[in-house]
Amino acid sequence: MLTDKVRKLQQSGPTPNILVIGDLMIDHYVIGDATRLSPEAPVPIVNVKKEFTTPGGAANVAQNLLALGSKVSLAGITGNDIDATRLTDILVEEGINADAIFKDDTRPTTVKTRIMAGSHQLVRVDREVTHPLTESLQADFIERIKDNIAKADIVVLSDYNKGLFSPALTQQLINEANKQGKKVVIDPKGLNYEKYKGAYIIKPNRKELAEAAKTEKITNIDELQQAARIIIKQTGAEYIVVTLSEQGMVIISELAYKLLPVKATSVFDVTGAGDTVLATMAYFIAQGLNVEEACELANHAAAIVIRQTGSAVTTIDQILEDIERDKGR
């Protein structure tokens, strides 16, 4: 059984060393009560009760991996500002290797501020610049990261379309990983999936897949397979794993597919659930499980985090408990 295999890995399996490369950001939450409208405009007044920040984007993927028990190195770009210092301080304190995080004077550190009334998000305010890195910064980035790739068991690319993953840099990263015999798992963004050529797994959601495959809509499993195989032909990826929100996820290869139904009994907040799926898949593939087993565990991990507010993480013990609970339903 899968749970027995996972428990055995917990007891005696090696600790994976996983490299996450991606767009880094801070998630800033402002939470309060909204009981009246402003006299200045028809908008709610939020009386702030608390606010907090958490690492977001690729940094959230790294935190998810850390919670699962992995050794984690994180590479990316921040601004040269106080938010960058705050972010790296948190990561280092948690035990994440942040040696390959570069600072770019031409951009601020990306900050997403969510203003909440109780559990309801009223508005999100983004501070960001998304232009590509300069050629010299790209060259420095690649040179620095080669050693991290060499030490990693698997490489994760977390693309939030914030400027890091230009086609040229993305291909250099994937080629370097493949040259060193490391699988690459990608959470994609944007319409140009050709830049992900050489990846092992690409993990879009249904909407992202439809847009990238230039398909008007995806309403059934046949259309889903057709769209995924367009991407497989473009990229040579061995698997496309498509997250389907309330319907779970589907694993598609060139010749077959496997639908994994949703495991969530309630949905509270989907923020960061894609990061959890990405991290869980990568962790268990690095542990030697096959893609279907890794995705089954990722499906349960996603079910756990969407019951919580904001970007959340889960542990292997919680995943195993959720599997046992699911069997008893």
Coordinates of N, CA, C and O in Angstrom, one line a residue, residues 43-103:
V43 N -17.5 51.7 -1.1 CA -16.5 50.6 -0.8 C -16.5 50.4 0.8 O -16.8 51.3 1.5
P44 N -16.2 49.2 1.2 CA -16.2 48.9 2.6 C -15.1 49.5 3.3 O -14.0 49.7 2.8
I45 N -15.3 49.9 4.6 CA -14.2 50.3 5.5 C -13.7 49.1 6.3 O -14.5 48.5 6.9
V46 N -12.4 48.9 6.2 CA -11.9 47.7 7.0 C -11.2 48.3 8.2 O -10.2 49.1 8.1
N47 N -11.7 47.9 9.3 CA -11.0 48.2 10.6 C -10.0 47.1 10.9 O -10.3 46.0 11.3
V48 N -8.7 47.5 10.8 CA -7.7 46.5 10.8 C -7.5 45.9 12.2 O -7.3 46.6 13.2
K49 N -7.5 44.6 12.3 CA -7.3 43.9 13.6 C -5.9 43.2 13.6 O -5.3 43.1 14.7
K50 N -5.4 42.8 12.5 CA -4.0 42.2 12.5 C -3.5 42.2 11.0 O -4.3 42.3 10.1
E51 N -2.2 42.1 10.9 CA -1.6 41.9 9.6 C -0.3 41.1 9.8 O 0.4 41.2 10.8
F52 N 0.1 40.4 8.7 CA 1.3 39.6 8.8 C 1.8 39.3 7.4 O 1.0 39.5 6.4
T53 N 3.0 38.9 7.3 CA 3.6 38.6 6.0 C 4.1 37.1 6.0 O 4.5 36.6 7.0
T54 N 4.1 36.5 4.8 CA 4.6 35.2 4.7 C 5.4 35.1 3.3 O 5.0 35.9 2.4
P55 N 6.4 34.3 3.2 CA 7.1 34.1 1.9 C 6.1 33.5 0.9 O 5.3 32.7 1.2
G56 N 6.1 34.1 -0.3 CA 5.2 33.7 -1.4 C 5.9 33.3 -2.7 O 7.1 33.4 -2.8
G57 N 5.1 32.9 -3.6 CA 5.7 32.4 -4.9 C 6.6 31.2 -4.7 O 6.2 30.2 -4.0
A58 N 7.7 31.2 -5.3 CA 8.7 30.1 -5.2 C 9.1 29.9 -3.8 O 9.4 28.7 -3.4
A59 N 9.1 30.9 -3.0 CA 9.5 30.8 -1.6 C 8.4 29.9 -0.8 O 8.8 29.2 0.1
N60 N 7.2 30.0 -1.2 CA 6.2 29.2 -0.6 C 6.3 27.7 -1.0 O 6.1 26.8 -0.2
V61 N 6.8 27.5 -2.3 CA 7.1 26.1 -2.7 C 8.2 25.5 -1.8 O 8.2 24.4 -1.3
A62 N 9.2 26.4 -1.5 CA 10.4 26.0 -0.7 C 9.9 25.6 0.7 O 10.3 24.7 1.3
Q63 N 9.0 26.5 1.3 CA 8.4 26.2 2.6 C 7.7 24.9 2.7 O 7.7 24.2 3.6
N64 N 6.9 24.6 1.6 CA 6.2 23.4 1.5 C 7.1 22.2 1.5 O 6.9 21.2 2.2
L65 N 8.2 22.3 0.8 CA 9.2 21.2 0.8 C 9.9 21.0 2.1 O 10.1 19.9 2.6
L66 N 10.2 22.1 2.8 CA 10.8 22.1 4.1 C 9.8 21.3 5.1 O 10.3 20.5 5.9
A67 N 8.5 21.7 5.0 CA 7.6 21.0 5.9 C 7.5 19.5 5.7 O 7.2 18.8 6.6
L68 N 7.7 19.1 4.5 CA 7.7 17.7 4.1 C 8.9 16.9 4.6 O 8.9 15.7 4.7
G69 N 10.0 17.7 4.9 CA 11.2 17.1 5.4 C 12.4 17.1 4.5 O 13.4 16.5 4.7
S70 N 12.3 17.9 3.4 CA 13.4 18.0 2.4 C 14.4 19.0 2.9 O 14.2 19.9 3.6
K71 N 15.6 18.8 2.4 CA 16.6 19.9 2.4 C 16.3 20.7 1.2 O 16.1 20.2 0.1
V72 N 16.3 22.1 1.3 CA 15.9 22.9 0.3 C 16.9 24.1 0.0 O 17.4 24.7 0.9
S73 N 17.2 24.2 -1.3 CA 17.9 25.4 -1.8 C 17.0 26.2 -2.6 O 16.2 25.7 -3.4
L74 N 17.0 27.5 -2.5 CA 16.1 28.4 -3.2 C 16.9 29.4 -4.0 O 17.8 30.1 -3.5
A75 N 16.6 29.6 -5.3 CA 17.2 30.5 -6.2 C 16.2 31.4 -6.8 O 15.1 31.0 -7.2
G76 N 16.5 32.7 -7.0 CA 15.6 33.6 -7.6 C 16.1 35.0 -7.5 O 17.3 35.3 -7.2
I77 N 15.2 36.0 -7.8 CA 15.6 37.4 -7.8 C 14.7 38.2 -6.9 O 13.5 38.0 -6.9
T78 N 15.2 39.1 -6.1 CA 14.5 40.1 -5.4 C 14.9 41.5 -5.8 O 15.9 41.6 -6.5
G79 N 14.3 42.5 -5.2 CA 14.8 43.8 -5.3 C 15.9 44.0 -4.3 O 16.2 43.1 -3.6
N80 N 16.5 45.2 -4.3 CA 17.5 45.5 -3.3 C 16.9 46.4 -2.3 O 17.2 47.6 -2.3
D81 N 16.0 45.9 -1.5 CA 15.2 46.7 -0.6 C 15.0 46.0 0.7 O 15.4 44.8 1.0
I82 N 14.2 46.7 1.6 CA 14.0 46.1 3.0 C 13.1 44.8 2.9 O 13.2 43.9 3.7
D83 N 12.2 44.8 1.9 CA 11.4 43.6 1.7 C 12.2 42.4 1.4 O 12.0 41.2 1.8
A84 N 13.3 42.6 0.6 CA 14.2 41.5 0.2 C 14.9 41.0 1.5 O 15.1 39.8 1.7
T85 N 15.4 41.9 2.3 CA 16.0 41.5 3.5 C 15.1 40.7 4.5 O 15.5 39.7 5.0
R86 N 13.9 41.2 4.5 CA 12.9 40.5 5.4 C 12.6 39.1 4.9 O 12.5 38.2 5.7
L87 N 12.5 39.0 3.6 CA 12.2 37.7 3.0 C 13.4 36.7 3.2 O 13.2 35.6 3.7
T88 N 14.6 37.1 2.9 CA 15.7 36.2 3.1 C 16.0 35.9 4.5 O 16.4 34.7 4.8
D89 N 15.8 36.8 5.4 CA 15.9 36.5 6.8 C 15.0 35.4 7.3 O 15.4 34.5 8.0
I90 N 13.7 35.5 6.8 CA 12.8 34.5 7.2 C 13.2 33.1 6.7 O 13.2 32.1 7.4
L91 N 13.6 33.1 5.4 CA 14.0 31.8 4.8 C 15.2 31.2 5.4 O 15.2 30.0 5.7
V92 N 16.2 32.0 5.7 CA 17.4 31.5 6.4 C 17.1 31.0 7.8 O 17.6 29.9 8.2
E93 N 16.3 31.7 8.5 CA 15.9 31.3 9.8 C 15.2 30.0 9.8 O 15.3 29.2 10.7
E94 N 14.4 29.7 8.8 CA 13.7 28.4 8.7 C 14.6 27.3 8.3 O 14.2 26.1 8.3
G95 N 15.8 27.6 7.7 CA 16.7 26.5 7.3 C 16.8 26.3 5.8 O 17.3 25.3 5.4
I96 N 16.3 27.3 5.1 CA 16.4 27.2 3.6 C 17.7 27.8 3.1 O 18.0 28.9 3.6
N97 N 18.4 27.2 2.2 CA 19.6 27.7 1.7 C 19.3 28.8 0.7 O 18.7 28.5 -0.4
A98 N 19.6 30.0 1.0 CA 19.2 31.2 0.1 C 20.5 31.8 -0.6 O 20.4 32.9 -1.0
D99 N 21.5 31.0 -0.7 CA 22.8 31.6 -1.3 C 22.6 32.0 -2.8 O 23.4 32.8 -3.2
A100 N 21.6 31.4 -3.5 CA 21.5 31.7 -4.9 C 20.3 32.7 -5.1 O 19.8 32.7 -6.2
I101 N 20.0 33.5 -4.1 CA 19.0 34.6 -4.4 C 19.8 35.9 -4.7 O 20.6 36.3 -3.9
F102 N 19.5 36.4 -5.9 CA 20.2 37.6 -6.3 C 19.3 38.8 -6.1 O 18.1 38.8 -6.1
K103 N 20.0 40.0 -5.9 CA 19.3 41.2 -5.8 C 19.4 42.0 -7.1 O 20.5 42.1 -7.7

